[in-house]
XYZ file of C-alpha atoms in Angstrom:
447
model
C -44.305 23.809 47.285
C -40.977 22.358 45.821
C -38.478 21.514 48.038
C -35.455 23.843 48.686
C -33.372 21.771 46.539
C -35.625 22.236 43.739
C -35.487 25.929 44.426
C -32.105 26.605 44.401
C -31.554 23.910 41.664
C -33.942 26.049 39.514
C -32.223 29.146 40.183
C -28.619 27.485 39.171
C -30.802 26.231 36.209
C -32.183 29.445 34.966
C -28.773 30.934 34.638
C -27.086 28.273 32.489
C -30.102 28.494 30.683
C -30.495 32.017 29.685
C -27.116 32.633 29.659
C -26.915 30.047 26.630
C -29.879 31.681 25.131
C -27.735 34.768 24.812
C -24.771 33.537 23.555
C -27.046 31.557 20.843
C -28.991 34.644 20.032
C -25.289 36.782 19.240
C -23.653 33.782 17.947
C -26.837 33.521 15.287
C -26.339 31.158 12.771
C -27.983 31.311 10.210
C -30.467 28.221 8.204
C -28.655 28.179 4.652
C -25.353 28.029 6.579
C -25.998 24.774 8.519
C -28.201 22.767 6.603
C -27.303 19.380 7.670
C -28.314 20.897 11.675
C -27.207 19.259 14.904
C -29.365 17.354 17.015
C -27.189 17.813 20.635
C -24.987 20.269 22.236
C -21.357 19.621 23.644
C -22.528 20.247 26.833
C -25.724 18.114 26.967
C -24.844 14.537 28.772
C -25.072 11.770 26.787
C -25.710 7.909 26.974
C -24.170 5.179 24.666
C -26.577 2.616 23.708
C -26.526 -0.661 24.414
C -27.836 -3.772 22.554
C -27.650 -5.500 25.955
C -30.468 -6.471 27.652
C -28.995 -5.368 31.304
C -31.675 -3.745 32.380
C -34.490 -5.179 30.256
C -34.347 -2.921 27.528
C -31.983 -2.471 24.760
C -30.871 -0.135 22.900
C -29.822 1.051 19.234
C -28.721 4.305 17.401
C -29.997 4.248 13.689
C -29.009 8.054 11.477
C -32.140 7.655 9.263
C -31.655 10.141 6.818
C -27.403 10.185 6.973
C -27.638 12.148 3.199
C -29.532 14.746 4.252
C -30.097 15.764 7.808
C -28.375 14.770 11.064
C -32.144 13.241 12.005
C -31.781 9.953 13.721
C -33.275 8.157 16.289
C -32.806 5.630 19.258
C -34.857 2.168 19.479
C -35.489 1.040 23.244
C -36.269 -2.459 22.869
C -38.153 -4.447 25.945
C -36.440 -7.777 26.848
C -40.457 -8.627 26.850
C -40.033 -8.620 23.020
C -38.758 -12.195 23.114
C -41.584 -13.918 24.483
C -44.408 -15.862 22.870
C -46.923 -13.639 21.450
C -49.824 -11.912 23.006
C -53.294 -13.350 22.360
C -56.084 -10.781 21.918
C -59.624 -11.684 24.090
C -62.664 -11.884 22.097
C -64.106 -8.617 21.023
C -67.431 -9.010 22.499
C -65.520 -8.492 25.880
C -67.608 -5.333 27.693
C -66.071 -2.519 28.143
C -66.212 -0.349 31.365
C -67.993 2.661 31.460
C -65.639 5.811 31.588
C -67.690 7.689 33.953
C -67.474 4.911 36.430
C -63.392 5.708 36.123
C -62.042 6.231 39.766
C -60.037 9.458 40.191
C -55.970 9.247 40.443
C -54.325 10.467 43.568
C -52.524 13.421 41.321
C -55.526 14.048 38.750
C -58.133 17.093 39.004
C -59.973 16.254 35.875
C -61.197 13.035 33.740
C -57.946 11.119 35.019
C -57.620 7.498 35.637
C -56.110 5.597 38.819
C -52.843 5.301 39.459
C -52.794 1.417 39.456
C -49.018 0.704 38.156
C -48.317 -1.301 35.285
C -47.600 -4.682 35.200
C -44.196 -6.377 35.504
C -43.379 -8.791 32.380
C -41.335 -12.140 33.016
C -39.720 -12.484 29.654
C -38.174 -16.221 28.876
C -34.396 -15.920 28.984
C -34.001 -19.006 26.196
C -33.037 -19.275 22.972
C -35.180 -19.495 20.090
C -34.471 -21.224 16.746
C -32.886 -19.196 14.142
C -32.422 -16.386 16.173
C -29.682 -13.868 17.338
C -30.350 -13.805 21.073
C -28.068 -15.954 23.311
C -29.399 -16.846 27.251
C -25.867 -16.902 27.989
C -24.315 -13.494 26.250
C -27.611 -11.722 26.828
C -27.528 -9.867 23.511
C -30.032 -9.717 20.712
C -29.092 -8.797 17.200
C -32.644 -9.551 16.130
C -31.184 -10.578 12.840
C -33.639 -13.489 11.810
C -35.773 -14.177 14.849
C -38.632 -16.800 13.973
C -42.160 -15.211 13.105
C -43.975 -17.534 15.115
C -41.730 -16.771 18.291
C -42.058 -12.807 17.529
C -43.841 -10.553 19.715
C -45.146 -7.546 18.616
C -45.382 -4.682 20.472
C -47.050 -0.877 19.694
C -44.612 1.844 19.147
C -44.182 4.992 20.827
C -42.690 7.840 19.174
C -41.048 10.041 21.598
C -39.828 13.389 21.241
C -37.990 14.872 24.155
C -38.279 18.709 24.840
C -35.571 21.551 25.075
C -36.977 24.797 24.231
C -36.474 23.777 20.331
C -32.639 24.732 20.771
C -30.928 21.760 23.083
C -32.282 18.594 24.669
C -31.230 15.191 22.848
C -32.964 11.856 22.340
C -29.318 10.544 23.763
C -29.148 12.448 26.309
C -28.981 10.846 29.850
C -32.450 12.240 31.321
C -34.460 11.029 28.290
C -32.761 7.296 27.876
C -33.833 7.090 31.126
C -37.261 8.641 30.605
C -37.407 6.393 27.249
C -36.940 2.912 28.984
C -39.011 3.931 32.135
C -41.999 4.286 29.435
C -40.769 1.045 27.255
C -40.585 -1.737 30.377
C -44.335 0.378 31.906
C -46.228 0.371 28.224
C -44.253 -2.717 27.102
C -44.047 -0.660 24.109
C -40.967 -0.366 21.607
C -39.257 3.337 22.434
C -38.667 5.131 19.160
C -36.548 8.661 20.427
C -36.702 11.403 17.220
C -33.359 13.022 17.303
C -34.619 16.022 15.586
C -32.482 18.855 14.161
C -32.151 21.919 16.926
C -32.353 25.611 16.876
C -31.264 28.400 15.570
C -29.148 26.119 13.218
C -32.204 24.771 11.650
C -35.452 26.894 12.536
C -39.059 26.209 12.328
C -40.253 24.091 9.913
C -37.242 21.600 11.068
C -37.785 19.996 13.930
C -41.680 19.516 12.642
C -40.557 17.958 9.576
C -38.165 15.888 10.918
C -41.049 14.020 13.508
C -43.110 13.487 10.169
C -40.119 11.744 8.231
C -39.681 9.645 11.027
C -43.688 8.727 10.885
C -43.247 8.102 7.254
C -39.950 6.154 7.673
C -41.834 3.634 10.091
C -44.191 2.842 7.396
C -41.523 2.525 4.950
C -39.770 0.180 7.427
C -42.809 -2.314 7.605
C -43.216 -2.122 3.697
C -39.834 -3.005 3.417
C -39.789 -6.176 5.436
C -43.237 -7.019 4.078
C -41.080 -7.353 1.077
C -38.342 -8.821 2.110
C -40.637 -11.644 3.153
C -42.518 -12.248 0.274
C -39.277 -12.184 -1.701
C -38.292 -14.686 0.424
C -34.520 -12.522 0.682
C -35.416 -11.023 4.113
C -34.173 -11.746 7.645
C -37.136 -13.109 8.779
C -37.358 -16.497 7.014
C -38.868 -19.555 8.963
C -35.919 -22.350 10.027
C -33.537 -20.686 7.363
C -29.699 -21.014 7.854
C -27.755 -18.042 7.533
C -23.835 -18.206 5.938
C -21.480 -15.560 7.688
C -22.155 -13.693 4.786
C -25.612 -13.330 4.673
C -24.966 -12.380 8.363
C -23.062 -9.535 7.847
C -25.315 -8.589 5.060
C -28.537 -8.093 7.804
C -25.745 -6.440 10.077
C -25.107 -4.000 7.232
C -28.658 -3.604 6.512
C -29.422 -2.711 10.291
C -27.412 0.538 9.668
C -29.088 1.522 6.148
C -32.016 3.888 5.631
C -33.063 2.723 3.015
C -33.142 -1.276 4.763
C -35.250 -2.693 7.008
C -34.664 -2.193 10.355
C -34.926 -5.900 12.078
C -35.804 -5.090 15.462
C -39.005 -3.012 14.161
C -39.383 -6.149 11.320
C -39.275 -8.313 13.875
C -41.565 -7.022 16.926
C -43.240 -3.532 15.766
C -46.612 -3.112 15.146
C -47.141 0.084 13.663
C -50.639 0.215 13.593
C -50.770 0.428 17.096
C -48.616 3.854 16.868
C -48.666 6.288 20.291
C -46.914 9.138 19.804
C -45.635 11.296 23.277
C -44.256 14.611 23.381
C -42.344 16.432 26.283
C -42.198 20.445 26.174
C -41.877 21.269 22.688
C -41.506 17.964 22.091
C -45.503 18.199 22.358
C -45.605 20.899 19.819
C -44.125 18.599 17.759
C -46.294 15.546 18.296
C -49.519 17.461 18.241
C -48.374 18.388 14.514
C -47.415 15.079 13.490
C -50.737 13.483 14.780
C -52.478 16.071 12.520
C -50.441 15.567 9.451
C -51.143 11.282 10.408
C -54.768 12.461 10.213
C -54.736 14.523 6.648
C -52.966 11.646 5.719
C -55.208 8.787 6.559
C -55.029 5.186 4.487
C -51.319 6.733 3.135
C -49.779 6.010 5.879
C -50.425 2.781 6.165
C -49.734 0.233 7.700
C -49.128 2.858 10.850
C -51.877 4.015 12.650
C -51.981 6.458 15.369
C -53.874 5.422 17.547
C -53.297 7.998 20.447
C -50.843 10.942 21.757
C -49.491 12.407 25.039
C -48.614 15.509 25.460
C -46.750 15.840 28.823
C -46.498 19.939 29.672
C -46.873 21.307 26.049
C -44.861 24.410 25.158
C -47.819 26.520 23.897
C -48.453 30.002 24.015
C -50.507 32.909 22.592
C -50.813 36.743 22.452
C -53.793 36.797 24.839
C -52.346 35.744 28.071
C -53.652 32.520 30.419
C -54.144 33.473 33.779
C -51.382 31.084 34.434
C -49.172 33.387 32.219
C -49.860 36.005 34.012
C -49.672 34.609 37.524
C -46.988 31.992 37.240
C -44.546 34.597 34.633
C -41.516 33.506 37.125
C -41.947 30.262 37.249
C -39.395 27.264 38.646
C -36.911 26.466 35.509
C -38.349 27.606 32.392
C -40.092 31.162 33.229
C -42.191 33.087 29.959
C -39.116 35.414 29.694
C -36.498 32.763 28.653
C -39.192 30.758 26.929
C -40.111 34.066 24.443
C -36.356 33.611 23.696
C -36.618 30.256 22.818
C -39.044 31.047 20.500
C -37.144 34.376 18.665
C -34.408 31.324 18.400
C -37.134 28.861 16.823
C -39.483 31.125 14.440
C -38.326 33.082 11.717
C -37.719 36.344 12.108
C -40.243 37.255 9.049
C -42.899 34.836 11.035
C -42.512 35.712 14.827
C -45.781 35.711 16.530
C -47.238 34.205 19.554
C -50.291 33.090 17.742
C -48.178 31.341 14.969
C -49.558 27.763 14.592
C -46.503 26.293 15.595
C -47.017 28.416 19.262
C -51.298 28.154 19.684
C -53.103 24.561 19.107
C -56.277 26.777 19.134
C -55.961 29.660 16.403
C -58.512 29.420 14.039
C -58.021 27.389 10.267
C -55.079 25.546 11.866
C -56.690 22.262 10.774
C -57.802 19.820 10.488
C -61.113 19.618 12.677
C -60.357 18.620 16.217
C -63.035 16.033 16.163
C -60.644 13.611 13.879
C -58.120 14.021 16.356
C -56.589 11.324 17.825
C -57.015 10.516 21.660
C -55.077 13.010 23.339
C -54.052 12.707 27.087
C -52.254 16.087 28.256
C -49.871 16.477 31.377
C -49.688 20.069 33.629
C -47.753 20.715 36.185
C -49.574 23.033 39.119
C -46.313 25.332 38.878
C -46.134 25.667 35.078
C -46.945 29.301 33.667
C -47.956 27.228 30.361
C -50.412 25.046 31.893
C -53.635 26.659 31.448
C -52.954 26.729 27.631
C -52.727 22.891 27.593
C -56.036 22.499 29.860
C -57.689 24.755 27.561
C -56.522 22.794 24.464
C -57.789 19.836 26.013
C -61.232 21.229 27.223
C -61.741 22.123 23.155
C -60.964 18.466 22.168
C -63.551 16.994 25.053
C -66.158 19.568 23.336
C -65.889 17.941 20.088
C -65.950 14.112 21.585
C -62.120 13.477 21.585
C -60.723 11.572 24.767
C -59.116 14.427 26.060
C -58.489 14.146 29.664
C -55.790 16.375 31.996
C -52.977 14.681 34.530
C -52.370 17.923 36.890
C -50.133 17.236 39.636
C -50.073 19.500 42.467
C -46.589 21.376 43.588
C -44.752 19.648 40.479
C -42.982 22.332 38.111
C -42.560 22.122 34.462
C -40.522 18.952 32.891
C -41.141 17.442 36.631
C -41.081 13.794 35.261
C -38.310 14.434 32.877
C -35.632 16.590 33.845
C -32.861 14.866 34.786
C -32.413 15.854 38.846
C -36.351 14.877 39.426
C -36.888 11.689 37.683
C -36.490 9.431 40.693
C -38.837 11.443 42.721
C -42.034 10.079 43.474
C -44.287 12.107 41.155
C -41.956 11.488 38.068
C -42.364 7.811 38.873
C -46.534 8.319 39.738
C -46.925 9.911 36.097
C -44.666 7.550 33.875
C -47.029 5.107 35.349
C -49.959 7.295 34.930
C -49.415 7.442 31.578
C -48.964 3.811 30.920
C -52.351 3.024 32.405
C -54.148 5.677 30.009
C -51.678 4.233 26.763
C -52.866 0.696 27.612
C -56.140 1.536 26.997
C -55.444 2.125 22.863
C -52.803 -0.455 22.754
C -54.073 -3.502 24.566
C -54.930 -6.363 22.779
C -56.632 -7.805 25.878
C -59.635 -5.703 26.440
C -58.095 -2.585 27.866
C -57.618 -4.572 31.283
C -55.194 -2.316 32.416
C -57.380 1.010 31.668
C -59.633 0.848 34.848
């Protein structure tokens, strides 16, 4: 069971929570009046980014659609980035059966061991042509050399909330969001998506697929930029101060290319991880990546995890039933959540937003991509996500289930329980199962 500081935590918890429920309910606003949306609350904590590399990983704010919508998102950068590229192993390298796969200490089904990931030993020196400085340790990532650029998979990452607070800035999920970037060695890309009831469903779903769309738009434009020989990526070029600025100013367009992701993202090695109904949200854009196929090129999703999804249904789950009262988010503020989400004219518990398994919701769960899913014993939504994942195995998909006894729902993301042990066991968890898509080294570090 959770500890009594867990318990009483939850209870303080619950109250805050529904009691800003309520107040959003009565203070409805509605769509047409809002239409630019927020994507944070006054009272959610937040956490400046920082283009320093103090802790390995740095960071960048980019408002990706500043026209439009308040959609933007936050880049967590591995210090990793900077070192010589990664050489892939011959492809005739054997692969491991999966049924020979040892059980992790947490997992009770098709789970993988809990091995840790390995540490990275980035070179602190300074490369030719490039913005980092050893000394200032501070990348701009202006016009880093190609040669000299490593590129690493990116992870789209959209934190949860209940659809109406959470923030990809918030405190809890920059530190969530750089626990995943040094484990993966992935580049972090947080979706700031527009909250609820400001902006209701189809919002926050359209806002992940602009951002899927606006990393392929990113690598076509520095594709460009290169073979127009006017990008920030040419080899042994000298840059005047006003060229300079120019990339600096570019950094901060939407319509530019973004140099960190020019300069170390490989898109078709795409992962995208959702948290709560951050889940919802990835399990839609992964099947909108599928419709879409070749269109999306050069990204490729390659994979998603989907740590305690926020489904639900009209039929009740056992779990539903038995775990109603559950430790921080119980069914009752949850069916709340939702009222604040859906629109009134399209409420339902079976709306294809809610259930991943209502009939016609396409496309056909055999193109989907693999799909690792994360319970908590203690979650009333659990048995929905198992159940999700059982169909997938049914039709071939990779599918398997991280269930970790006694933890409660958001366990490895909410803010007080991050630095507990299971928080730490399933970040790396996860980073073992992610390896195994984004490796260029024969999926080493999947067994």
């Amino acid at each position: 069971m959770p500890s009594i500081a867990v318990k009483l935590y939850s209870v303080f918890f619950k109250f805050l929570l529904k009691h800003r429920l309520q107040t959003r309910i009565q203070t409805h606003v509605d769509e047409s009046s809002n239409p630019y949306g927020v994507t944070t609350r006054p009272e959610e904590s937040v956490s400046a980014a920082n283009p320093s590399f103090t802790d390995g990983i740095a960071t960048k704010d980019i408002h990706i659609d500043p026209t439009t919508t308040a959609l933007s998102v936050r880049i967590f950068l591995p210090e990793s980035s900077l070192s010589p590229p990664e050489q892939p192993e011959p492809k005739s390298k054997p692969r491991s059966s999966q049924r020979d796969e040892p059980k992790s200490r947490y997992d009770r089904r098709n789970s993988y061991p809990n091995l840790g990931a390995p540490t990275n030993d980035p070179r602190r020196c300074s490369f030719e042509g490039s913005s980092f400085r050893s000394d200032s340790n501070v990348y701009r990532g202006y016009s880093p050399l190609p040669k000299n650029s490593r590129r690493l998979p990116i992870i789209l990452q959209f934190h949860g909330g209940g659809w109406v607070s959470g923030s990809n800035e918030s405190v809890a999920n920059d530190v969530f969001c750089r626990r995943i970037a040094k484990l993966c060695d992935v580049i972090v890309v947080a979706v700031g998506y527009r909250l609820a009831p400001e902006n209701k469903y189809p919002a926050a779903f359209e806002d992940g697929l602009k951002v899927l769309h606006w990393l392929a738009k990113q690598q076509n434009l520095a594709e460009c930029s290169k073979s127009m020989g006017c990008g920030a990526l040419g080899v042994g070029a000298e840059f005047t101060k006003a060229q300079v600025q120019r990339h600096i100013v570019d950094a901060f367009g939407a319509s530019m290319v973004e140099p960190w992701l020019a300069a170390h993202g490989d898109p078709s090695r795409c992962v995208l991880l959702g948290v709560s109904c951050g889940a919802n949200i990835a399990d839609y854009v992964a099947r909108k990546a599928v419709e879409a196929g070749r269109l999306l090129d050069p990204v490729k999703v390659v994979a998603q995890v989907l740590m305690y999804p926020f489904f639900i249904g009209n039929v009740p789950t056992r779990s539903e039933i038995n775990l109603a009262n559950s430790y921080f988010y119980d069914k009752a503020m949850c069916l709340l959540a939702w009222k604040l989400f859906l629109p009134e004219e399209e409420f339902s518990l079976d709306h294809p937003a809610a259930n991943p398994l209502i009939p016609d919701r396409g496309p056909p769960l055999k193109v989907m991509p693999p799909t690792l899913t994360v319970v908590a014993e203690l979650d009333w939504m659990r048995d929905r996500a198992i159940a999700y994942s059982e169909t997938l195995r049914k039709v071939n998909v990779d599918a398997p289930v991280l269930e970790y006894k006694d933890a409660v729902h958001e366990f490895a993301t909410l803010d007080m329980l991050l630095n507990t042990p299971q928080a730490q066991a399933c970040a790396e968890d996860i980073a073992i199962w992610v390896k195994k898509y984004i490796s260029l080294r024969g999926h080493e570090f999947s067994y």
